[in-house]
XYZ file of N, CA and C in Angstrom:
813
model
N 4.337 37.664 82.771
C 3.710 36.805 83.478
C 3.896 37.340 85.048
N 2.511 37.653 85.383
C 2.720 38.053 86.596
C 3.236 36.926 87.891
N 3.987 37.455 89.015
C 4.336 36.298 90.148
C 3.190 36.836 91.260
N 2.480 36.196 91.879
C 1.515 36.141 92.882
C 2.064 35.301 94.138
N 2.105 35.651 95.525
C 2.358 35.328 96.314
C 1.259 34.894 98.078
N 1.071 33.746 98.310
C 0.213 34.000 99.578
C 0.866 33.697 100.428
N 0.619 33.881 101.785
C 1.707 33.335 102.995
C 0.404 33.407 104.040
N 0.419 32.187 104.674
C -0.382 31.668 105.678
C 0.282 32.448 106.870
N -0.532 32.491 107.902
C -0.780 32.937 109.190
C -0.358 31.699 110.074
N 0.248 31.956 111.579
C 0.433 30.703 112.151
C -0.749 29.820 112.365
N -1.962 30.604 112.405
C -3.371 30.045 112.686
C -3.794 28.839 111.677
N -3.313 29.171 110.255
C -3.472 28.325 109.093
C -3.971 28.994 108.701
N -4.708 30.252 108.357
C -5.518 30.922 107.751
C -4.907 31.992 106.660
N -5.074 31.392 105.485
C -4.292 32.404 104.354
C -4.779 33.651 104.140
N -4.174 34.528 104.066
C -4.318 36.182 104.112
C -3.607 36.626 102.379
N -3.980 37.297 101.887
C -3.597 38.054 100.877
C -2.408 39.312 101.487
N -1.397 39.555 101.123
C -0.743 40.352 101.995
C -0.430 40.946 100.860
N -0.084 41.011 99.972
C 0.630 41.438 98.941
C 0.742 40.963 97.335
N 0.621 41.874 96.662
C 0.424 41.667 94.981
C 1.152 42.533 94.156
N 2.295 42.239 93.961
C 3.368 43.268 93.433
C 4.148 42.252 91.810
N 3.116 43.112 91.104
C 3.625 42.611 89.860
C 5.241 42.517 89.114
N 5.765 41.303 88.597
C 7.218 41.637 88.433
C 8.022 41.989 89.810
N 7.401 41.926 90.938
C 8.434 42.622 92.241
C 9.823 41.415 92.551
N 10.437 41.310 92.641
C 11.797 40.553 92.777
C 11.376 39.974 94.608
N 11.580 38.625 94.633
C 11.401 38.253 96.179
C 12.851 38.257 96.464
N 13.044 39.217 97.728
C 13.981 39.293 98.599
C 13.676 39.317 99.991
N 14.474 38.439 101.291
C 14.233 38.722 102.351
C 13.625 39.382 103.053
N 14.174 41.260 102.686
C 13.058 41.602 103.280
C 11.505 42.055 103.036
N 11.467 41.549 101.608
C 9.985 41.533 101.377
C 9.386 40.681 102.104
N 10.149 39.670 102.196
C 9.839 38.405 102.650
C 9.258 38.691 104.273
N 10.259 39.130 105.016
C 10.138 39.638 106.462
C 8.277 40.558 106.450
N 8.498 41.952 105.446
C 7.100 42.062 104.900
C 5.817 41.656 104.803
N 5.617 40.883 104.341
C 4.840 39.894 103.903
C 4.493 39.447 105.264
N 5.252 38.881 105.948
C 5.183 37.904 106.945
C 4.201 38.850 108.354
N 4.517 40.200 108.401
C 3.840 41.235 109.553
C 2.534 40.866 109.266
N 1.637 41.052 110.739
C 0.311 40.803 111.005
C -0.528 42.237 110.241
N -1.523 42.351 109.945
C -2.013 43.590 109.613
C -2.623 44.446 110.950
N -2.191 45.842 110.962
C -3.175 46.969 111.808
C -4.417 46.374 112.295
N -4.856 46.144 113.522
C -6.133 45.969 114.168
C -6.899 47.442 113.475
N -8.004 47.295 113.196
C -9.313 47.882 112.782
C -9.536 47.940 111.163
N -10.014 49.410 111.136
C -9.994 49.581 109.750
C -8.571 49.544 109.366
N -8.451 49.337 107.330
C -7.137 49.749 107.222
C -7.550 51.174 106.748
N -6.177 51.870 106.961
C -5.824 53.252 107.102
C -5.884 53.810 105.793
N -6.335 54.591 105.433
C -6.089 55.393 103.815
C -6.620 56.707 103.765
N -5.837 57.145 102.378
C -5.188 58.609 102.444
C -6.363 59.201 101.338
N -7.226 60.555 101.395
C -7.938 60.853 100.660
C -7.457 62.227 100.211
N -7.732 62.548 99.050
C -7.252 63.443 98.502
C -8.573 64.462 98.248
N -8.745 66.077 98.513
C -10.531 66.449 98.337
C -9.618 67.597 97.793
N -9.763 68.283 96.383
C -9.906 68.683 95.705
C -11.033 69.765 95.431
N -10.956 71.448 96.143
C -12.142 72.621 96.540
C -11.681 73.442 95.031
N -12.622 73.482 94.723
C -12.758 74.896 93.323
C -11.798 76.119 94.412
N -11.183 76.907 94.105
C -10.515 78.549 94.286
C -11.680 79.754 94.513
N -12.807 79.590 94.319
C -13.547 80.225 94.434
C -14.433 79.936 95.622
N -14.274 78.733 96.192
C -14.885 78.486 97.294
C -14.265 78.362 98.466
N -13.138 78.565 98.411
C -12.212 78.785 99.765
C -12.581 80.299 100.372
N -13.057 79.794 101.303
C -13.456 80.817 102.544
C -11.549 81.241 103.779
N -11.853 82.155 103.778
C -11.241 82.566 105.314
C -12.225 82.637 106.359
N -11.473 82.186 107.540
C -12.750 82.518 108.559
C -11.830 83.470 109.390
N -12.298 85.070 109.488
C -11.764 85.863 110.278
C -11.489 85.727 111.843
N -10.614 86.080 112.345
C -10.351 85.715 113.731
C -11.328 86.332 114.743
N -11.740 86.286 115.972
C -12.891 86.806 116.518
C -12.821 88.329 116.618
N -11.524 88.569 117.095
C -11.563 90.110 117.034
C -11.925 90.958 116.594
N -11.594 90.584 114.832
C -12.768 91.367 114.081
C -13.569 91.530 114.142
N -14.513 90.954 114.709
C -15.884 90.869 114.671
C -15.894 91.951 116.014
N -15.282 92.228 116.911
C -15.306 93.446 117.884
C -15.339 94.538 116.829
N -13.830 94.569 116.233
C -13.752 96.345 115.863
C -14.895 96.746 114.695
N -15.472 95.413 114.239
C -16.761 95.993 112.968
C -17.836 96.452 113.953
N -17.881 95.741 115.224
C -19.231 96.038 115.951
C -18.630 97.785 116.607
N -18.021 97.511 116.639
C -17.383 99.054 117.456
C -17.198 100.111 116.170
N -16.957 100.104 115.405
C -17.393 100.592 114.509
C -18.540 101.133 113.885
N -19.515 99.871 113.689
C -20.985 99.995 113.744
C -21.974 101.516 114.351
N -21.207 100.619 115.602
C -22.044 101.630 117.399
C -21.392 103.187 116.856
N -20.119 103.504 116.372
C -19.403 104.848 116.691
C -20.134 105.718 114.879
N -20.462 105.067 114.412
C -21.380 105.561 112.920
C -22.625 105.847 113.359
N -23.243 104.520 113.968
C -24.775 105.231 114.631
C -24.882 106.351 115.714
N -23.764 106.365 116.445
C -23.837 107.743 117.529
C -23.386 108.448 116.817
N -22.864 108.594 115.553
C -22.325 110.145 115.006
C -23.643 110.132 114.014
N -24.496 109.682 113.399
C -25.894 109.544 112.966
C -26.954 110.509 113.901
N -26.767 109.683 114.694
C -28.019 110.051 115.979
C -27.071 111.501 116.644
N -26.079 111.863 116.418
C -25.200 113.347 117.128
C -25.964 114.158 116.017
N -25.382 114.067 114.738
C -25.797 114.536 113.500
C -27.529 115.058 113.858
N -28.332 114.138 113.780
C -29.429 114.454 113.589
C -29.992 115.502 115.094
N -29.247 114.931 116.155
C -29.565 115.757 117.343
C -29.408 117.258 116.836
N -28.488 117.406 116.446
C -27.197 118.528 115.908
C -28.444 119.379 115.147
N -28.944 118.818 113.996
C -29.830 119.420 113.037
C -30.969 119.630 113.537
N -31.880 118.876 114.598
C -32.894 119.267 115.181
C -32.928 120.531 116.110
N -31.511 120.551 117.087
C -31.564 121.747 117.829
C -31.518 122.731 116.916
N -30.730 123.087 116.045
C -30.405 123.909 115.191
C -32.073 124.784 114.673
N -32.682 123.753 114.197
C -34.005 124.117 113.360
C -34.461 124.036 114.914
N -34.653 124.014 115.882
C -35.452 124.629 117.247
C -35.093 125.990 117.087
N -33.590 126.471 117.163
C -33.143 127.470 117.906
C -33.790 128.472 116.178
N -33.770 128.225 115.226
C -34.314 129.134 114.201
C -35.787 129.499 114.284
N -36.502 128.439 114.774
C -38.058 128.599 115.000
C -38.286 129.908 116.126
N -37.289 129.237 117.300
C -37.281 129.946 118.342
C -37.119 131.666 118.023
N -35.995 131.724 116.941
C -35.355 133.176 116.804
C -36.865 134.144 115.762
N -37.320 133.196 115.267
C -38.585 133.502 113.916
C -39.793 134.489 115.381
N -39.857 133.202 116.097
C -41.193 133.457 116.990
C -40.793 134.692 117.674
N -39.546 134.626 117.805
C -39.455 136.036 118.773
C -39.816 137.286 118.048
N -38.965 137.038 116.459
C -38.987 138.402 116.181
C -40.541 138.622 115.586
N -41.471 137.320 115.162
C -42.620 137.401 114.682
C -43.548 138.625 116.140
N -42.986 138.191 117.117
C -44.022 138.704 118.389
C -43.618 140.457 118.584
N -42.064 140.261 118.359
C -41.574 141.982 118.512
C -42.082 142.544 117.681
N -42.409 141.748 116.246
C -42.908 143.084 115.445
C -44.260 142.807 115.177
N -45.148 142.062 115.321
C -46.394 142.180 116.179
C -46.591 143.039 117.337
N -45.991 143.014 118.202
C -46.472 143.786 119.373
C -45.995 145.189 119.055
N -44.967 145.490 118.356
C -44.627 146.747 117.708
C -45.495 147.679 116.642
N -46.632 146.764 115.759
C -47.018 146.913 115.087
C -48.466 147.251 116.240
N -48.675 146.762 116.837
C -49.741 146.506 117.660
C -49.655 147.848 118.960
N -48.710 148.617 119.108
C -48.214 149.513 119.773
C -48.617 150.867 118.506
N -47.706 150.372 117.212
C -47.904 151.653 116.770
C -49.613 152.134 116.160
N -50.292 151.003 116.183
C -51.329 150.820 115.841
C -52.191 152.149 117.129
N -52.208 151.337 118.241
C -52.888 152.161 119.347
C -52.652 153.086 119.731
N -51.225 153.736 119.414
C -50.670 155.119 119.407
C -51.497 155.933 117.984
N -51.507 155.130 116.507
C -51.862 156.032 115.969
C -52.951 155.595 115.426
N -53.987 155.189 115.830
C -55.170 154.581 115.587
C -55.912 155.309 114.521
N -55.777 154.759 113.282
C -56.030 155.239 111.693
C -57.998 155.466 111.861
N -58.158 156.711 111.579
C -59.665 157.305 112.027
C -59.900 157.722 110.241
N -61.158 157.814 109.691
C -61.719 158.033 108.567
C -62.124 159.560 108.282
N -61.642 159.927 107.409
C -61.885 161.293 107.182
C -63.243 162.041 107.326
N -63.594 162.686 107.738
C -65.148 163.756 107.658
C -65.055 164.309 106.621
N -66.335 164.250 105.824
C -66.962 165.097 104.612
C -68.033 165.564 105.045
N -68.130 167.009 104.266
C -69.612 167.422 104.483
C -69.605 168.079 103.071
N -70.759 168.300 102.469
C -71.292 168.633 101.702
C -71.554 170.665 101.566
N -70.775 171.192 101.260
C -70.912 172.780 101.128
C -71.804 173.627 100.305
N -71.682 172.685 98.625
C -72.469 173.550 97.566
C -72.917 172.397 96.657
N -74.153 172.678 95.961
C -73.985 171.956 94.522
C -74.560 173.650 93.587
N -73.927 173.237 92.407
C -73.771 173.941 91.288
C -74.270 173.152 89.484
N -75.212 173.298 89.385
C -75.949 172.714 88.367
C -75.782 173.748 86.682
N -75.227 172.816 86.216
C -75.283 173.816 84.531
C -76.189 172.669 83.391
N -76.517 173.700 83.060
C -77.890 172.940 81.617
C -77.900 173.602 80.558
N -77.503 173.085 79.345
C -77.542 174.372 78.058
C -78.928 174.626 77.933
N -79.592 173.535 77.720
C -80.933 173.911 77.086
C -81.701 172.715 77.830
N -83.099 173.050 78.239
C -83.781 172.304 79.297
C -84.215 170.573 77.815
N -83.597 169.643 78.911
C -83.766 168.223 78.215
C -82.557 167.646 78.141
N -81.220 168.497 77.902
C -79.974 168.246 77.752
C -79.381 167.863 78.890
N -78.385 166.739 78.650
C -77.715 166.347 80.295
C -76.496 167.250 81.070
N -77.491 167.572 81.874
C -76.648 168.581 82.956
C -75.399 167.808 83.514
N -74.597 168.676 83.968
C -73.981 168.755 84.558
C -73.825 169.192 86.273
N -73.617 168.312 87.227
C -73.704 168.464 88.759
C -72.387 169.034 89.354
N -71.951 169.902 89.708
C -71.144 170.227 90.490
C -71.069 170.121 91.987
N -70.546 168.979 92.902
C -70.468 168.988 93.811
C -69.176 169.217 94.804
N -69.261 170.320 95.631
C -68.574 170.881 96.123
C -68.432 170.367 97.801
N -67.458 169.610 98.173
C -67.163 169.079 99.753
C -66.194 169.368 100.575
N -66.480 169.207 101.890
C -65.289 169.714 102.700
C -64.918 168.919 103.743
N -63.467 168.765 103.728
C -62.659 167.672 104.067
C -62.216 167.848 105.689
N -62.257 166.384 106.674
C -61.133 166.491 107.645
C -60.536 165.746 108.174
N -59.308 165.802 108.286
C -58.484 164.998 108.810
C -58.468 164.258 110.434
N -59.237 163.601 110.925
C -59.475 163.640 112.487
C -58.289 163.173 112.937
N -57.516 162.706 112.197
C -55.835 161.791 113.123
C -54.969 163.404 112.688
N -54.620 163.558 114.315
C -53.762 164.360 114.909
C -52.353 163.931 114.311
N -51.737 162.633 114.397
C -50.459 161.945 114.472
C -50.331 161.592 112.794
N -51.293 161.792 111.945
C -51.050 160.693 110.781
C -51.654 161.450 109.672
N -50.951 161.644 108.413
C -51.556 162.328 107.131
C -52.488 161.141 106.229
N -53.050 161.945 105.432
C -53.766 161.040 104.595
C -53.565 161.856 103.222
N -54.050 160.095 102.377
C -53.736 160.296 101.217
C -54.487 159.293 100.047
N -55.893 159.661 99.077
C -56.778 158.921 98.706
C -57.173 159.745 96.839
N -57.197 158.417 96.612
C -57.559 158.982 95.024
C -58.432 157.778 94.241
N -59.141 158.326 94.003
C -59.993 156.603 93.003
C -59.993 156.847 91.689
N -60.314 155.939 91.220
C -60.335 155.459 89.670
C -61.201 156.544 88.894
N -61.668 155.885 87.707
C -61.929 156.948 87.041
C -63.997 156.536 87.100
N -64.668 156.951 87.350
C -66.080 157.064 86.917
C -66.707 156.436 88.489
N -66.158 156.780 89.714
C -66.303 156.221 90.962
C -67.217 156.895 92.023
N -67.895 158.057 91.175
C -67.978 158.792 92.070
C -70.002 158.623 91.442
N -70.957 158.318 92.080
C -72.066 158.858 91.433
C -73.553 159.718 92.393
N -74.430 159.928 91.783
C -75.196 161.065 92.285
C -76.461 160.571 91.745
N -77.463 160.050 92.452
C -78.660 159.374 92.589
C -79.898 160.407 93.103
N -80.941 159.753 92.363
C -82.278 160.847 92.792
C -83.227 159.727 93.165
N -83.824 159.562 94.168
C -84.161 158.335 95.055
C -83.615 157.287 94.219
N -83.818 156.212 93.161
C -83.419 155.085 92.706
C -83.192 155.381 91.585
N -82.805 156.755 91.071
C -82.591 156.890 89.158
C -81.124 157.845 89.864
N -80.311 157.337 89.022
C -78.907 157.755 88.538
C -79.201 159.061 87.654
N -78.472 159.829 88.062
C -78.431 160.948 87.437
C -76.396 160.915 87.327
N -75.563 160.133 87.288
C -74.602 160.254 86.211
C -73.613 160.158 87.427
N -72.430 159.513 86.154
C -71.106 159.224 87.233
C -70.281 160.376 87.370
N -69.039 159.983 87.802
C -67.921 161.619 88.192
C -66.957 161.073 88.673
N -65.880 161.639 88.510
C -64.238 161.108 89.307
C -64.363 162.085 90.470
N -63.933 161.057 91.854
C -63.192 161.673 93.034
C -61.626 161.898 92.662
N -61.620 163.872 92.679
C -60.578 164.185 92.352
C -58.883 163.782 93.337
N -59.408 163.326 94.146
C -58.252 162.892 94.879
C -58.173 164.193 96.289
N -57.511 163.788 97.270
C -57.625 164.183 98.583
C -56.065 163.894 99.459
N -55.301 164.969 99.847
C -54.158 164.785 100.484
C -54.336 165.849 101.626
N -53.960 165.292 102.953
C -54.598 166.109 103.931
C -53.578 165.691 105.042
N -52.805 167.278 105.793
C -51.734 166.521 106.365
C -52.187 166.242 108.008
N -51.984 165.811 109.073
C -52.475 165.796 110.156
C -53.040 166.388 110.973
N -54.404 166.234 111.116
C -55.389 167.321 111.968
C -55.508 168.476 110.805
N -55.411 168.500 109.612
C -56.327 169.355 108.536
C -57.432 169.099 108.461
N -58.395 170.529 108.517
C -59.742 170.684 108.412
C -59.928 171.782 107.338
N -59.172 172.087 106.361
C -59.735 173.055 105.510
C -59.286 173.002 104.108
N -59.862 171.489 103.741
C -59.299 170.993 102.768
C -60.789 171.291 102.010
N -60.862 171.644 100.940
C -62.430 171.877 99.794
C -61.758 171.298 98.286
N -62.682 170.430 97.961
C -62.456 169.702 96.550
C -63.974 169.866 95.941
N -64.207 169.613 94.938
C -65.408 169.671 93.644
C -65.262 168.054 93.339
N -66.528 167.061 93.266
C -66.698 166.408 92.297
C -67.840 166.814 91.145
N -67.611 166.622 89.844
C -68.056 166.768 88.932
C -68.873 165.826 88.002
N -70.317 165.416 88.499
C -70.753 164.417 88.090
C -71.658 164.442 86.351
N -71.121 163.963 85.701
C -71.670 164.489 84.381
C -73.224 163.360 83.896
N -74.347 163.617 83.750
C -75.385 163.116 83.024
C -75.229 162.209 82.490
N -75.937 161.016 81.949
C -76.014 160.053 80.968
C -76.559 160.941 79.736
N -75.900 160.620 78.472
C -76.768 161.411 77.440
C -78.190 160.186 77.000
N -77.809 159.318 77.347
C -78.805 158.057 76.967
C -80.384 158.235 77.840
N -80.001 158.580 78.745
C -81.195 158.718 79.775
C -81.716 160.099 79.694
N -83.224 159.647 80.359
C -83.538 161.475 80.557
C -84.033 161.847 81.685
N -83.809 163.250 82.090
C -83.623 164.164 83.342
C -84.869 163.486 83.739
N -84.952 163.003 84.883
C -86.597 163.060 85.948
C -86.899 164.510 85.758
N -88.390 163.735 85.482
C -89.132 165.316 85.504
C -88.932 166.335 86.869
N -88.935 165.612 87.969
C -88.819 166.604 89.545
C -87.369 167.348 89.177
N -86.250 166.479 88.971
C -85.259 167.346 88.551
C -84.943 168.717 87.528
N -85.926 168.218 86.320
C -85.597 168.927 85.522
C -86.636 170.081 85.691
N -87.712 170.150 86.630
C -88.493 171.242 87.377
C -87.314 171.970 88.178
N -86.906 171.558 88.940
C -86.229 171.956 89.724
C -85.257 173.002 89.304
N -84.773 172.511 88.275
C -83.600 173.143 87.601
C -84.394 174.297 86.650
N -85.254 174.024 86.202
C -85.705 174.864 84.940
C -86.405 175.771 85.666
N -87.110 175.695 86.731
C -87.983 176.526 87.385
C -86.924 177.382 88.316
N -87.163 178.945 88.116
C -86.073 179.805 88.675
C -86.851 180.355 89.750
N -88.456 180.767 89.702
C -88.848 181.658 90.588
C -89.492 180.645 91.350
N -90.200 179.653 91.508
C -90.632 178.900 92.121
C -89.532 177.648 92.469
N -89.124 177.583 94.151
C -87.810 176.664 94.320
C -88.439 175.221 94.460
N -87.912 174.491 94.494
C -88.582 172.740 94.014
C -87.187 172.303 95.633
N -87.657 171.687 96.358
C -86.854 170.870 96.946
C -86.468 170.025 96.471
N -85.083 169.332 96.388
C -84.685 168.334 95.989
C -83.997 167.071 96.973
N -84.029 165.767 97.129
C -83.413 164.953 98.026
C -82.523 163.885 97.167
N -80.854 164.262 97.034
C -79.926 163.719 96.771
C -78.959 163.182 97.387
N -78.230 161.862 96.765
C -77.535 161.009 97.454
C -75.931 161.091 96.599
N -75.073 161.121 97.172
C -73.437 161.238 96.376
C -72.604 159.814 97.033
N -72.016 158.872 96.014
C -71.395 157.929 96.831
C -69.980 158.542 96.000
N -69.225 158.097 96.645
C -67.564 157.336 95.998
C -66.791 156.639 96.849
N -65.948 155.926 96.069
C -65.228 155.210 97.226
C -63.367 155.625 96.336
N -62.938 155.049 97.088
C -61.566 155.309 96.966
C -60.365 155.011 97.769
N -59.259 153.951 97.720
C -58.249 153.541 98.772
C -57.470 154.864 99.467
N -57.664 154.325 100.715
C -57.059 155.613 101.673
C -55.588 155.366 101.947
N -55.081 155.979 102.099
C -53.370 155.481 102.615
C -53.045 156.629 103.948
N -52.368 155.816 105.103
C -52.520 156.730 106.447
C -50.475 156.637 106.277
N -50.388 157.851 106.630
C -48.854 157.760 106.747
C -48.319 159.001 108.143
N -47.107 158.181 108.446
C -46.349 159.263 109.596
C -44.970 159.471 108.908
N -44.821 160.766 108.153
C -43.458 161.371 107.790
C -43.817 160.770 106.110
N -42.944 159.673 106.143
C -42.325 159.543 104.651
C -43.360 157.961 104.794
N -43.647 157.707 105.871
C -43.581 156.110 106.199
C -45.229 155.933 105.899
N -45.862 154.782 105.163
C -47.042 154.341 104.474
C -47.296 153.207 105.851
N -48.243 153.488 106.696
C -48.498 152.657 107.690
C -49.760 151.674 107.739
N -50.691 152.104 106.975
C -51.827 151.540 106.801
C -52.271 151.913 105.450
N -53.120 151.264 104.348
C -53.813 151.027 103.242
C -54.989 150.406 103.354
N -56.475 151.795 103.458
C -57.800 150.489 103.559
C -58.410 151.225 102.403
N -59.608 150.506 101.953
C -60.785 151.285 101.055
C -61.446 151.587 101.831
N -61.835 152.817 101.290
C -62.964 153.623 101.707
C -64.176 154.315 101.037
N -65.204 154.353 101.538
C -66.562 154.550 100.889
C -67.384 155.577 101.482
N -67.215 156.343 100.770
C -68.301 157.761 101.527
C -70.001 157.901 101.021
N -70.783 157.459 101.648
C -72.272 157.824 101.317
C -72.764 159.139 101.922
N -73.384 160.247 100.725
C -73.864 161.694 101.454
C -75.056 162.007 101.103
N -76.202 161.904 102.081
C -77.570 162.003 101.715
C -77.656 163.707 102.387
N -77.920 164.581 101.183
C -78.609 165.867 101.209
C -79.873 166.247 100.348
N -80.030 167.521 101.205
C -81.124 168.062 100.095
C -80.618 169.706 100.473
N -81.058 169.890 99.047
C -81.240 171.346 98.566
C -82.191 171.656 98.153
N -82.089 173.424 98.446
C -83.573 174.336 98.332
C -83.853 174.605 96.676
N -82.811 174.051 95.894
C -83.344 174.212 94.374
C -82.126 173.691 93.834
N -82.033 173.753 92.731
C -80.920 173.101 91.568
C -80.991 173.768 90.910
N -81.922 175.148 90.523
C -81.157 176.204 89.917
C -80.268 177.543 90.419
N -80.212 178.742 90.316
C -79.581 179.213 90.832
C -79.819 179.462 91.886
N -79.278 180.412 93.344
C -78.931 180.250 94.763
C -79.435 178.920 95.188
N -78.760 177.900 95.332
C -79.187 176.628 95.786
C -78.706 176.656 97.302
N -79.280 176.214 98.289
C -78.749 175.956 99.846
C -78.674 174.661 100.266
N -77.919 174.350 100.707
C -77.988 172.985 101.270
C -78.916 172.866 102.632
N -80.224 172.181 102.647
C -80.688 172.175 103.285
C -80.307 171.416 104.902
N -80.357 170.242 104.186
C -79.569 169.106 105.568
C -78.718 168.582 104.928
N -77.604 167.993 105.424
C -77.235 166.214 105.081
C -76.646 165.423 106.000
N -75.742 164.501 105.420
C -75.165 163.364 106.339
C -74.734 162.327 105.786
N -73.267 162.524 105.703
C -72.144 161.768 104.991
C -71.807 160.953 106.284
N -71.521 159.901 105.881
C -70.667 158.445 106.568
C -69.475 157.948 105.860
N -68.588 157.690 106.656
C -67.358 157.278 105.861
C -66.713 155.781 106.653
N -66.705 154.635 105.356
C -66.444 153.373 106.077
C -65.491 153.116 105.598
N -64.571 152.689 106.354
C -63.179 152.110 106.088
C -63.229 150.616 106.339
N -62.971 149.672 105.760
C -62.015 147.937 105.100
C -61.290 147.434 104.638
């Protein structure tokens, strides 16, 4: 059984002061129960439990300054690295540009000093061989070459069937340019181009008459064309390489024995 005590104040208003089950009544307890309550709201104690993983620590203010200084240092280092890399690239570009200008200037100087000129050709002889009338003949065209370059040698050799001989618009045959090698200023080189007639084509009547008629001379106009790569060199250095095309238009007194070159005009083109 529980004992409950109610103590009245001096004004006569009853207030509940304590409720203690099975608490013995002593003079000390009586004095405590007769004390007035504290003014305002009664005091209370609360216990708040927070999970461990939700407990945060607030860093001191000076840590923010340290972090900011590290960030600024990293940014400055990155900027310095970029500036250094950019300067490095600019230096390389300037060096390459200077080298390019020097090389271009050297090539231009060499080009103007050693201006490449195309060799000059002249037709000096024509000899025609035919076993029997109507059979495909062979035309031997002899040319003389002159190298106008006083400081450069030349060398040229064409591919197979790079030379052609025509009468008006009719092709008489194909041949090989044997090649040419000359020293600077050489004007004594002589070579022959052998033109073989096509077996499937008939020899033009005017050409056949000029070959067969040994008593009456029949003049014939012909065109010789050949192509070849041309190399200019100084000693062992190959300075330039160009494509050469030679066109020779010439007229002969006859295509039989005793042929004479009556007129000619040879043009050499470099590309």
